[in-house]
Coordinates of C-alpha atoms in Angstrom, one line a residue:
M1 CA 81.5 -192.6 -38.7
K2 CA 81.8 -191.8 -42.8
K3 CA 80.6 -188.9 -42.4
L4 CA 83.0 -187.7 -39.6
I5 CA 85.4 -189.2 -41.9
S6 CA 84.7 -187.6 -44.9
A7 CA 84.5 -184.4 -43.5
I8 CA 88.1 -184.7 -41.7
I9 CA 89.5 -185.5 -44.8
G10 CA 87.9 -183.0 -46.9
L11 CA 89.1 -180.1 -44.2
L12 CA 92.7 -181.7 -44.7
A13 CA 92.3 -181.1 -48.2
V14 CA 91.3 -178.0 -48.2
C15 CA 94.2 -177.0 -45.6
A16 CA 96.5 -178.6 -48.3
L17 CA 95.2 -176.4 -50.6
L18 CA 95.4 -173.3 -48.5
A19 CA 98.9 -174.2 -48.0
F20 CA 99.9 -175.1 -51.6
G21 CA 98.3 -171.1 -52.6
A22 CA 100.3 -169.6 -49.6
H23 CA 103.8 -171.5 -50.9
N24 CA 102.9 -170.4 -54.4
L25 CA 102.1 -167.1 -53.3
Q26 CA 105.4 -166.7 -51.1
A27 CA 107.3 -167.4 -53.9
S28 CA 105.7 -165.0 -56.3
S29 CA 106.7 -162.6 -53.8
G30 CA 110.6 -163.5 -53.7
S31 CA 110.6 -165.3 -50.6
N32 CA 111.7 -168.6 -51.6
S33 CA 113.2 -168.6 -54.7
S34 CA 116.2 -166.0 -56.5
K35 CA 115.3 -167.2 -60.0
I36 CA 112.2 -165.3 -60.5
L37 CA 111.2 -161.4 -61.6
N38 CA 108.0 -160.0 -59.7
L39 CA 106.7 -157.2 -62.8
Y40 CA 103.8 -154.8 -61.6
T41 CA 103.2 -153.5 -65.2
W42 CA 100.0 -152.3 -67.0
G43 CA 97.9 -155.1 -68.3
D44 CA 98.9 -156.0 -72.0
Y45 CA 101.9 -153.9 -72.1
I46 CA 104.9 -156.2 -72.8
D47 CA 105.4 -158.7 -75.9
P48 CA 104.6 -162.1 -74.4
S49 CA 107.2 -163.8 -76.8
L50 CA 109.6 -161.3 -75.2
L51 CA 109.1 -162.5 -72.0
T52 CA 109.7 -166.1 -73.2
K53 CA 112.7 -165.3 -74.7
F54 CA 114.0 -163.2 -71.6
Q55 CA 113.5 -167.2 -69.3
K56 CA 115.3 -168.7 -71.8
Q57 CA 117.8 -166.8 -72.3
T58 CA 118.5 -165.8 -68.0
G59 CA 116.4 -168.1 -66.6
Y60 CA 115.0 -166.0 -64.9
H61 CA 110.9 -167.1 -64.5
V62 CA 109.1 -163.8 -65.1
N63 CA 105.7 -163.4 -62.6
V64 CA 103.6 -160.6 -64.4
E65 CA 101.0 -158.6 -62.3
T66 CA 98.9 -156.0 -63.7
F67 CA 97.2 -152.9 -62.2
D68 CA 94.8 -150.5 -64.7
S69 CA 96.4 -147.1 -63.0
N70 CA 98.9 -145.1 -61.6
E71 CA 96.6 -144.7 -58.1
A72 CA 96.8 -148.1 -57.8
M73 CA 100.1 -148.8 -58.2
F74 CA 101.4 -146.5 -55.8
T75 CA 98.7 -147.3 -53.4
K76 CA 100.0 -151.0 -53.4
I77 CA 103.3 -150.4 -53.4
K78 CA 102.9 -148.0 -50.7
Q79 CA 101.5 -151.0 -48.8
G80 CA 104.3 -152.9 -49.2
G81 CA 102.3 -156.6 -49.0
T82 CA 104.1 -157.7 -52.2
S83 CA 108.1 -158.1 -52.9
Y84 CA 107.5 -156.6 -56.7
D85 CA 110.8 -155.7 -58.2
L86 CA 110.1 -153.4 -61.1
T87 CA 106.8 -151.2 -61.8
V88 CA 106.0 -148.9 -64.9
P89 CA 105.0 -145.8 -63.4
S90 CA 104.2 -142.4 -65.4
D91 CA 106.3 -139.5 -65.4
Y92 CA 104.0 -137.7 -62.0
M93 CA 103.7 -140.6 -60.5
I94 CA 107.8 -141.1 -60.7
E95 CA 108.1 -137.8 -58.3
K96 CA 105.3 -138.5 -56.5
M97 CA 107.0 -142.4 -55.6
K98 CA 110.3 -140.6 -54.6
A99 CA 108.4 -138.2 -52.7
A100 CA 107.0 -141.1 -50.4
K101 CA 110.6 -143.1 -50.9
L102 CA 109.3 -145.9 -52.2
L103 CA 111.6 -146.1 -55.0
L104 CA 115.5 -147.2 -54.9
P105 CA 118.6 -145.8 -57.4
L106 CA 119.5 -147.2 -60.3
D107 CA 122.8 -149.0 -60.2
K108 CA 124.3 -147.8 -63.3
K109 CA 127.4 -149.3 -63.0
R110 CA 124.8 -152.6 -63.8
L111 CA 123.2 -151.0 -66.9
T112 CA 124.2 -151.9 -70.1
G113 CA 121.9 -149.9 -72.6
M114 CA 121.4 -146.5 -71.7
Q115 CA 123.4 -144.8 -74.0
N116 CA 120.8 -146.7 -76.8
Y117 CA 117.7 -144.1 -75.8
D118 CA 117.4 -140.8 -77.8
P119 CA 118.5 -138.3 -75.4
R120 CA 115.4 -136.2 -75.7
F121 CA 114.1 -138.6 -73.1
M122 CA 116.7 -138.4 -70.8
N123 CA 117.1 -136.4 -68.1
L124 CA 113.7 -134.9 -68.0
A125 CA 112.0 -133.0 -64.9
F126 CA 110.1 -135.3 -63.2
D127 CA 113.7 -137.7 -62.5
R128 CA 116.5 -135.4 -63.4
H129 CA 119.7 -137.6 -64.3
N130 CA 117.5 -141.0 -64.3
K131 CA 118.5 -141.8 -60.8
Y132 CA 115.4 -144.2 -60.5
S133 CA 114.1 -143.9 -64.2
V134 CA 115.4 -146.3 -67.7
P135 CA 112.4 -145.0 -70.2
Y136 CA 109.8 -147.9 -71.8
F137 CA 107.1 -146.0 -74.0
W138 CA 106.1 -142.8 -74.5
G139 CA 103.8 -141.2 -76.7
T140 CA 100.8 -138.3 -77.0
L141 CA 96.8 -137.2 -76.4
G142 CA 95.0 -136.7 -79.3
I143 CA 92.6 -136.7 -81.9
I144 CA 91.1 -139.9 -83.8
Y145 CA 88.8 -138.9 -86.5
N146 CA 87.2 -141.4 -89.6
D147 CA 87.3 -139.6 -92.7
K148 CA 84.2 -141.6 -93.7
F149 CA 82.5 -138.5 -91.3
V150 CA 84.9 -136.6 -91.1
Q151 CA 86.7 -135.0 -94.1
P152 CA 90.7 -135.2 -94.0
G153 CA 93.1 -132.8 -92.5
S154 CA 89.9 -130.8 -91.5
I155 CA 90.5 -131.7 -88.0
Q156 CA 93.8 -130.4 -87.2
H157 CA 92.8 -128.4 -83.5
W158 CA 91.7 -129.0 -79.9
N159 CA 89.0 -126.0 -80.8
Q160 CA 87.4 -127.6 -83.6
L161 CA 86.1 -130.4 -81.4
W162 CA 83.4 -127.6 -81.1
Q163 CA 81.7 -127.3 -84.1
K164 CA 78.7 -127.6 -84.0
K165 CA 78.7 -130.0 -87.2
Y166 CA 80.0 -133.0 -84.3
R167 CA 77.1 -133.2 -82.5
N168 CA 76.7 -136.3 -80.8
Q169 CA 79.8 -137.3 -82.2
I170 CA 82.6 -137.1 -80.2
M171 CA 84.0 -140.0 -78.0
L172 CA 86.5 -138.5 -74.9
I173 CA 88.7 -141.1 -73.0
D174 CA 87.3 -141.2 -69.3
S175 CA 90.5 -139.4 -67.8
A176 CA 90.2 -136.8 -65.4
R177 CA 93.6 -135.5 -66.3
D178 CA 93.7 -135.6 -70.3
V179 CA 90.4 -134.3 -70.2
M180 CA 90.3 -131.3 -67.9
G181 CA 94.0 -130.8 -70.1
F182 CA 92.9 -131.2 -73.4
A183 CA 90.5 -128.0 -72.3
L184 CA 93.0 -126.5 -70.9
A185 CA 95.2 -126.4 -73.9
S186 CA 92.2 -125.5 -76.0
N187 CA 92.1 -122.0 -73.6
G188 CA 95.8 -121.8 -74.2
Q189 CA 96.5 -122.1 -70.6
S190 CA 99.4 -124.4 -69.1
M191 CA 98.1 -128.4 -68.5
N192 CA 99.3 -127.9 -64.9
T193 CA 97.5 -125.3 -63.8
T194 CA 96.7 -124.7 -60.1
K195 CA 94.5 -121.5 -60.6
P196 CA 90.7 -122.7 -59.2
A197 CA 89.7 -119.6 -61.9
T198 CA 91.2 -121.7 -64.8
L199 CA 90.3 -124.8 -64.2
L200 CA 86.0 -123.2 -63.5
A201 CA 87.0 -121.6 -66.7
A202 CA 88.1 -124.4 -68.9
R203 CA 85.2 -126.7 -67.3
N204 CA 82.4 -124.4 -68.2
K205 CA 83.7 -124.7 -71.8
L206 CA 83.9 -128.5 -71.3
N207 CA 80.2 -127.9 -70.3
K208 CA 80.0 -126.3 -73.9
L209 CA 81.3 -129.2 -76.0
S210 CA 79.2 -131.5 -74.0
P211 CA 76.4 -131.6 -76.8
N212 CA 78.7 -132.5 -79.7
V213 CA 80.2 -135.9 -76.6
K214 CA 78.4 -139.2 -77.6
A215 CA 80.1 -141.1 -74.3
V216 CA 82.6 -140.9 -71.9
V217 CA 84.3 -144.0 -71.8
A218 CA 87.6 -146.4 -71.7
D219 CA 89.0 -149.4 -73.3
E220 CA 85.9 -149.7 -75.1
I221 CA 86.6 -146.4 -77.2
K222 CA 88.7 -148.2 -79.6
M223 CA 85.9 -150.9 -80.2
Y224 CA 84.0 -147.9 -80.9
M225 CA 85.7 -146.5 -83.5
I226 CA 87.0 -149.4 -85.8
Q227 CA 83.2 -150.6 -86.1
N228 CA 82.8 -146.7 -86.7
E229 CA 80.2 -145.8 -83.9
A230 CA 81.6 -142.3 -83.9
A231 CA 83.1 -139.9 -85.8
I232 CA 85.8 -138.8 -83.5
A233 CA 87.4 -139.5 -80.3
V234 CA 90.4 -137.4 -77.7
D235 CA 92.8 -140.6 -76.5
W236 CA 96.5 -141.8 -76.2
S237 CA 98.8 -142.2 -79.1
G238 CA 98.4 -146.3 -77.9
E239 CA 95.2 -147.0 -78.0
A240 CA 95.2 -144.7 -81.2
A241 CA 97.5 -147.4 -83.2
E242 CA 95.5 -150.0 -82.2
M243 CA 92.3 -148.2 -83.4
L244 CA 94.1 -147.6 -87.0
A245 CA 95.4 -150.7 -87.4
G246 CA 91.4 -152.1 -87.1
N247 CA 90.8 -149.3 -89.4
S248 CA 91.9 -148.1 -92.3
H249 CA 88.8 -144.8 -92.3
L250 CA 91.0 -143.4 -89.0
H251 CA 93.8 -140.9 -88.7
Y252 CA 95.5 -139.5 -85.2
V253 CA 96.4 -136.1 -84.5
V254 CA 98.4 -134.2 -82.1
P255 CA 97.4 -130.3 -81.7
T256 CA 100.2 -128.7 -82.3
E257 CA 98.8 -125.6 -80.1
G258 CA 99.5 -127.9 -77.4
S259 CA 99.0 -131.6 -75.6
N260 CA 100.4 -134.1 -73.2
L261 CA 103.4 -136.0 -73.4
W262 CA 103.8 -138.8 -71.2
F263 CA 106.0 -141.6 -70.5
D264 CA 106.6 -144.8 -68.9
N265 CA 109.8 -145.4 -67.5
L266 CA 110.8 -149.1 -65.5
V267 CA 111.8 -148.2 -61.6
I268 CA 112.7 -150.0 -58.9
P269 CA 110.6 -150.4 -55.8
K270 CA 112.2 -150.4 -52.0
T271 CA 110.1 -153.8 -52.2
A272 CA 112.7 -155.2 -54.9
K273 CA 114.3 -158.2 -53.5
H274 CA 115.7 -159.7 -57.0
F275 CA 118.8 -157.4 -58.2
K276 CA 120.3 -159.9 -60.8
A277 CA 117.1 -160.2 -62.2
I278 CA 116.5 -156.6 -62.2
Y279 CA 119.2 -155.7 -64.2
A280 CA 119.1 -158.5 -66.1
F281 CA 116.0 -157.4 -67.6
L282 CA 116.8 -154.0 -67.8
N283 CA 119.4 -154.3 -69.4
F284 CA 117.2 -156.8 -71.6
M285 CA 115.0 -154.6 -72.7
S286 CA 117.6 -152.3 -73.6
E287 CA 118.7 -153.7 -76.3
P288 CA 117.6 -152.3 -79.5
Q289 CA 116.5 -155.7 -81.4
N290 CA 114.3 -156.8 -77.9
A291 CA 112.8 -152.6 -77.9
A292 CA 112.2 -152.7 -82.1
K293 CA 109.9 -155.7 -81.1
N294 CA 107.8 -154.9 -78.6
A295 CA 107.3 -151.7 -80.2
E296 CA 105.7 -152.7 -82.6
Y297 CA 103.2 -155.4 -80.7
I298 CA 102.4 -152.7 -78.6
G299 CA 102.1 -149.4 -80.2
Y300 CA 103.4 -147.2 -78.8
A301 CA 106.2 -145.0 -79.4
T302 CA 110.2 -146.0 -78.0
P303 CA 112.7 -144.0 -76.5
N304 CA 115.2 -146.5 -78.0
Q305 CA 116.4 -144.7 -81.1
K306 CA 118.6 -147.3 -82.2
A307 CA 115.4 -150.0 -81.2
K308 CA 113.5 -146.8 -83.6
A309 CA 116.1 -147.9 -86.5
L310 CA 115.0 -151.2 -86.7
L311 CA 111.2 -150.2 -86.9
P312 CA 109.9 -150.2 -90.2
K313 CA 110.2 -147.3 -92.4
A314 CA 106.3 -147.0 -92.3
I315 CA 106.1 -146.9 -88.5
R316 CA 109.7 -144.4 -87.6
N317 CA 108.4 -142.3 -90.1
D318 CA 104.9 -141.4 -89.4
R319 CA 104.9 -138.5 -87.9
Q320 CA 100.5 -139.5 -86.3
F321 CA 102.8 -141.3 -83.8
Y322 CA 106.8 -140.1 -83.9
P323 CA 105.8 -136.1 -84.4
D324 CA 108.4 -133.4 -85.4
N325 CA 110.3 -131.9 -82.7
R326 CA 108.2 -128.5 -83.3
T327 CA 105.0 -130.7 -82.5
I328 CA 107.0 -131.8 -79.2
S329 CA 108.0 -128.3 -77.8
H330 CA 104.6 -127.3 -77.6
L331 CA 103.5 -130.7 -75.6
Q332 CA 103.3 -130.5 -71.7
I333 CA 104.3 -133.6 -68.9
Y334 CA 101.7 -133.7 -66.4
Q335 CA 103.9 -132.9 -63.2
D336 CA 102.6 -134.3 -60.0
L337 CA 100.1 -131.7 -58.0
S338 CA 99.1 -131.9 -54.8
P339 CA 96.3 -133.8 -53.3
E340 CA 93.9 -130.9 -53.1
L341 CA 94.6 -129.5 -56.6
V342 CA 93.5 -133.4 -57.4
G343 CA 90.4 -133.7 -56.1
L344 CA 90.0 -129.9 -57.9
Y345 CA 90.2 -131.4 -61.2
N346 CA 88.5 -134.2 -60.5
D347 CA 85.6 -132.1 -58.9
R348 CA 85.5 -130.0 -62.1
Y349 CA 85.5 -133.4 -64.4
L350 CA 82.8 -135.0 -62.3
E351 CA 81.2 -131.4 -63.2
F352 CA 81.3 -131.7 -66.8
K353 CA 80.1 -135.5 -66.8
M354 CA 77.3 -134.3 -64.7
H355 CA 76.6 -132.3 -67.2
H356 CA 76.6 -134.1 -69.7

């Protein structure tokens, strides 16, 4: 009898825990509270102190959930299981989300900080007139090199990566679009090409780079470069900023002949429910002091020109992370490609990785 009673008590306890968990999940989805904001973003992509400040200043509690790729974010929002209020897609993904009718247009009358943004980064092709998006961060794809192993200033262009003296010394970020992209740029081709023959030529050129490639890795590339494990890496500017902060021998270069210019943006998914919180947060993050603090914490470039003016001179004048207009004019924003073309890019990239 005692065993039966214990079993019943245990079962009731489990049921209570499940009910409690379901209640919390429902609350985080926005079903039970109007004083919350459900933010779906990249990992470690906002200064935690700003979340605390926003919560104290407005009374809205921010639930943060993270994703590790635009595609994972797209799939989860399309499934519609969780009521996210804001998310942070990259440029080409905004096009895809618009086509899938997953976004709500901004109510411009409720936005108070749009005038703070650099006009160069507004009204771009992926979202004309910023109907759906508020700029968050921007950056580039480039080359990181260690002056312990590479003569300062000797690497400025993509094609220099193919030099035999860099055998087994280069690390690449594990990203099909970016690796195929710099190979295309090195051939003088568009990073958005739709021509199978051009993609094949880029893959063939990457195969010739294989002897120089030490590894194709993800986040761990930062640790390896900081610890002097490789002479050269290809990665994004924000990741490069972390590397440079951890090793004074590292330098970042954006090849002037062309590379990727990317933008991450705050948008409102169709699942959104907490609109007062949404616009409070968008306006909060558009305030120059807050945007500047966030940029210092994250390491990526801020599109908020009034925030940039508040950054330390060493940061805002750093051409590695705030390239001049001449360099920017040669950069390319990734376009949303058809599923067939995305598959072709991925196939050619995997063929290179297998060859490597």
